PDB file of C-alpha atoms in Angstrom:
ATOM      1  CA  MET M   1       0.000   0.000   0.000  1.00 84.00           C
ATOM      2  CA  ASN M   2       0.998   3.571  -0.621  1.00 89.00           C
ATOM      3  CA  PHE M   3       1.451   6.025   2.264  1.00 95.00           C
ATOM      4  CA  PRO M   4       3.168   9.177   0.930  1.00 96.00           C
ATOM      5  CA  SER M   5       5.911  10.392   3.247  1.00 96.00           C
ATOM      6  CA  ASN M   6       4.954  14.082   2.850  1.00 96.00           C
ATOM      7  CA  LEU M   7       1.639  13.462   4.626  1.00 97.00           C
ATOM      8  CA  ARG M   8       0.704  12.925   8.271  1.00 98.00           C
ATOM      9  CA  TYR M   9      -1.818  10.304   9.348  1.00 97.00           C
ATOM     10  CA  THR M  10      -4.304   9.537  12.120  1.00 96.00           C
ATOM     11  CA  LYS M  11      -5.263   6.306  13.834  1.00 95.00           C
ATOM     12  CA  ASP M  12      -8.717   6.888  12.316  1.00 94.00           C
ATOM     13  CA  HIS M  13      -7.180   6.558   8.809  1.00 96.00           C
ATOM     14  CA  GLU M  14      -7.285  10.175   7.660  1.00 97.00           C
ATOM     15  CA  TRP M  15      -4.311  11.861   5.996  1.00 98.00           C
ATOM     16  CA  VAL M  16      -3.253  15.512   6.220  1.00 98.00           C
ATOM     17  CA  LEU M  17      -1.190  17.648   3.848  1.00 98.00           C
ATOM     18  CA  LEU M  18      -0.186  20.904   5.531  1.00 97.00           C
ATOM     19  CA  GLU M  19       0.716  23.943   3.401  1.00 96.00           C
ATOM     20  CA  GLY M  20       1.219  26.998   5.608  1.00 95.00           C
ATOM     21  CA  ASN M  21      -1.841  27.002   7.873  1.00 95.00           C
ATOM     22  CA  THR M  22      -4.059  25.241   5.301  1.00 97.00           C
ATOM     23  CA  ALA M  23      -4.546  21.506   5.569  1.00 97.00           C
ATOM     24  CA  THR M  24      -5.970  19.218   2.893  1.00 98.00           C
ATOM     25  CA  ILE M  25      -7.583  16.108   4.370  1.00 98.00           C
ATOM     26  CA  GLY M  26      -8.739  12.783   2.983  1.00 97.00           C
ATOM     27  CA  ILE M  27      -8.857   9.114   3.882  1.00 97.00           C
ATOM     28  CA  THR M  28      -5.954   6.747   3.352  1.00 97.00           C
ATOM     29  CA  GLU M  29      -5.557   4.022   0.780  1.00 96.00           C
ATOM     30  CA  PHE M  30      -5.951   1.509   3.625  1.00 96.00           C
ATOM     31  CA  ALA M  31      -9.270   3.075   4.684  1.00 95.00           C
ATOM     32  CA  GLN M  32     -10.773   3.127   1.205  1.00 95.00           C
ATOM     33  CA  ARG M  33      -9.761  -0.520   0.660  1.00 94.00           C
ATOM     34  CA  GLU M  34     -11.389  -1.512   3.936  1.00 94.00           C
ATOM     35  CA  LEU M  35     -14.583   0.371   3.058  1.00 95.00           C
ATOM     36  CA  GLY M  36     -14.868  -0.948  -0.480  1.00 94.00           C
ATOM     37  CA  ASP M  37     -16.604   0.891  -3.311  1.00 96.00           C
ATOM     38  CA  ILE M  38     -17.483   4.387  -2.116  1.00 97.00           C
ATOM     39  CA  VAL M  39     -20.850   5.580  -3.401  1.00 97.00           C
ATOM     40  CA  PHE M  40     -21.445   8.839  -1.496  1.00 96.00           C
ATOM     41  CA  VAL M  41     -19.508  11.423   0.507  1.00 96.00           C
ATOM     42  CA  ASP M  42     -21.435  13.793   2.792  1.00 96.00           C
ATOM     43  CA  ILE M  43     -19.578  16.740   4.305  1.00 95.00           C
ATOM     44  CA  PRO M  44     -22.017  19.346   5.706  1.00 94.00           C
ATOM     45  CA  THR M  45     -19.428  21.234   7.766  1.00 92.00           C
ATOM     46  CA  VAL M  46     -18.128  23.967   5.428  1.00 93.00           C
ATOM     47  CA  GLY M  47     -17.610  27.186   7.372  1.00 95.00           C
ATOM     48  CA  LYS M  48     -17.717  25.420  10.723  1.00 95.00           C
ATOM     49  CA  ALA M  49     -15.000  25.581  13.367  1.00 96.00           C
ATOM     50  CA  LEU M  50     -14.379  22.100  14.747  1.00 96.00           C
ATOM     51  CA  GLU M  51     -12.098  20.502  17.294  1.00 97.00           C
ATOM     52  CA  ALA M  52      -9.716  17.625  16.651  1.00 95.00           C
ATOM     53  CA  GLU M  53     -11.558  14.279  16.588  1.00 95.00           C
ATOM     54  CA  ASP M  54     -14.922  15.940  15.748  1.00 96.00           C
ATOM     55  CA  VAL M  55     -16.914  14.248  12.995  1.00 96.00           C
ATOM     56  CA  PHE M  56     -16.786  16.430   9.875  1.00 96.00           C
ATOM     57  CA  GLY M  57     -18.775  14.177   7.560  1.00 96.00           C
ATOM     58  CA  THR M  58     -19.486  10.638   6.461  1.00 97.00           C
ATOM     59  CA  VAL M  59     -18.461   8.361   3.649  1.00 96.00           C
ATOM     60  CA  GLU M  60     -20.879   5.732   2.389  1.00 96.00           C
ATOM     61  CA  ALA M  61     -19.680   2.530   0.789  1.00 95.00           C
ATOM     62  CA  VAL M  62     -21.810  -0.250  -0.655  1.00 91.00           C
ATOM     63  CA  LYS M  63     -22.069  -2.067   2.686  1.00 87.00           C
ATOM     64  CA  THR M  64     -21.385   0.565   5.355  1.00 94.00           C
ATOM     65  CA  VAL M  65     -21.355   4.217   6.396  1.00 95.00           C
ATOM     66  CA  SER M  66     -18.301   5.541   8.216  1.00 95.00           C
ATOM     67  CA  ASP M  67     -17.732   8.801  10.088  1.00 96.00           C
ATOM     68  CA  LEU M  68     -14.880  11.095   9.069  1.00 96.00           C
ATOM     69  CA  PHE M  69     -12.873  12.505  11.987  1.00 96.00           C
ATOM     70  CA  LEU M  70     -11.047  15.827  11.826  1.00 96.00           C
ATOM     71  CA  PRO M  71      -7.338  15.295  12.592  1.00 96.00           C
ATOM     72  CA  VAL M  72      -6.702  18.787  14.038  1.00 97.00           C
ATOM     73  CA  ALA M  73      -8.768  21.761  15.195  1.00 97.00           C
ATOM     74  CA  GLY M  74      -9.705  24.436  12.697  1.00 97.00           C
ATOM     75  CA  THR M  75     -12.303  25.713  10.258  1.00 97.00           C
ATOM     76  CA  ILE M  76     -13.419  23.809   7.156  1.00 97.00           C
ATOM     77  CA  ASN M  77     -13.166  26.150   4.161  1.00 97.00           C
ATOM     78  CA  GLU M  78     -13.747  23.931   1.151  1.00 97.00           C
ATOM     79  CA  VAL M  79     -15.160  20.555   0.161  1.00 97.00           C
ATOM     80  CA  ASN M  80     -13.981  18.672  -2.915  1.00 97.00           C
ATOM     81  CA  GLU M  81     -16.996  19.248  -5.155  1.00 96.00           C
ATOM     82  CA  GLU M  82     -15.773  16.563  -7.585  1.00 96.00           C
ATOM     83  CA  LEU M  83     -16.799  13.934  -5.019  1.00 96.00           C
ATOM     84  CA  GLU M  84     -20.463  14.838  -5.375  1.00 93.00           C
ATOM     85  CA  GLY M  85     -20.636  13.384  -8.869  1.00 95.00           C
ATOM     86  CA  SER M  86     -17.645  11.057  -8.628  1.00 96.00           C
ATOM     87  CA  PRO M  87     -17.294   9.628  -5.100  1.00 96.00           C
ATOM     88  CA  GLU M  88     -15.236   6.774  -6.574  1.00 95.00           C
ATOM     89  CA  LEU M  89     -12.282   9.213  -6.764  1.00 97.00           C
ATOM     90  CA  VAL M  90     -11.711   8.333  -3.107  1.00 96.00           C
ATOM     91  CA  ASN M  91     -11.104   4.735  -4.222  1.00 96.00           C
ATOM     92  CA  THR M  92      -9.089   5.418  -7.364  1.00 96.00           C
ATOM     93  CA  ASP M  93      -6.927   8.309  -6.140  1.00 96.00           C
ATOM     94  CA  PRO M  94      -7.273   8.870  -2.373  1.00 96.00           C
ATOM     95  CA  TYR M  95      -4.256  11.191  -2.042  1.00 97.00           C
ATOM     96  CA  THR M  96      -4.833  13.643  -4.879  1.00 95.00           C
ATOM     97  CA  ASP M  97      -8.153  13.781  -6.740  1.00 96.00           C
ATOM     98  CA  GLY M  98      -9.969  12.047  -3.866  1.00 97.00           C
ATOM     99  CA  TRP M  99      -9.209  14.652  -1.161  1.00 98.00           C
ATOM    100  CA  MET M 100     -12.205  15.614   0.951  1.00 97.00           C
ATOM    101  CA  VAL M 101     -11.762  19.001   2.640  1.00 98.00           C
ATOM    102  CA  LYS M 102      -9.429  21.952   2.959  1.00 98.00           C
ATOM    103  CA  MET M 103      -9.306  23.750   6.274  1.00 97.00           C
ATOM    104  CA  THR M 104      -7.539  26.511   8.146  1.00 97.00           C
ATOM    105  CA  VAL M 105      -5.670  24.879  11.013  1.00 97.00           C
ATOM    106  CA  ASN M 106      -5.758  26.598  14.421  1.00 97.00           C
ATOM    107  CA  ASN M 107      -2.254  25.407  15.316  1.00 96.00           C
ATOM    108  CA  PRO M 108      -0.094  24.045  12.471  1.00 95.00           C
ATOM    109  CA  ALA M 109       2.244  22.439  15.038  1.00 95.00           C
ATOM    110  CA  ASP M 110      -0.579  20.006  15.869  1.00 96.00           C
ATOM    111  CA  VAL M 111      -0.134  18.383  12.455  1.00 96.00           C
ATOM    112  CA  GLU M 112       3.450  17.475  13.329  1.00 94.00           C
ATOM    113  CA  LYS M 113       2.122  15.461  16.285  1.00 96.00           C
ATOM    114  CA  LEU M 114       0.229  13.116  13.951  1.00 97.00           C
ATOM    115  CA  LEU M 115       1.649   9.825  12.682  1.00 97.00           C
ATOM    116  CA  THR M 116       4.417   9.748  10.090  1.00 97.00           C
ATOM    117  CA  ALA M 117       4.015   7.505   7.050  1.00 97.00           C
ATOM    118  CA  ASP M 118       6.224   4.834   8.662  1.00 97.00           C
ATOM    119  CA  ALA M 119       4.301   4.943  11.940  1.00 97.00           C
ATOM    120  CA  TYR M 120       0.985   4.695  10.103  1.00 97.00           C
ATOM    121  CA  ALA M 121       2.242   1.799   7.971  1.00 96.00           C
ATOM    122  CA  SER M 122       3.214  -0.013  11.189  1.00 95.00           C
ATOM    123  CA  LEU M 123      -0.219   0.690  12.679  1.00 95.00           C
ATOM    124  CA  VAL M 124      -2.151  -0.831   9.774  1.00 95.00           C
ATOM    125  CA  ALA M 125       0.242  -3.777   9.462  1.00 91.00           C
ATOM    126  CA  GLU M 126      -0.704  -5.033  12.951  1.00 69.00           C
TER     127      GLU M 126
END
């Protein structure tokens, strides 16, 4: 499986790309494989300030619905509108075209506290 080293990861299987104080967030390749074919992504939290670990949306696969947990505190600014018509992008390209939200992070240093690619790979290998 692919876990890009320029990203940080959570135990809940989200990834974070930090650029300045803006974070792009999605779910990992491991998560999308576990979920199976994704048929719907619902993220009703644009414009909302949320804390780390708050649910910011849900992803629906053929057999299950799973909550999406925010890795760090901040405000959701943008949702990937491509997912509305093409939720399968999360399956085919989870780290680029399949991103879910962009947010302003309250404290960018919090991202550095998340798992590295190696630590995340060890977590999902267990």
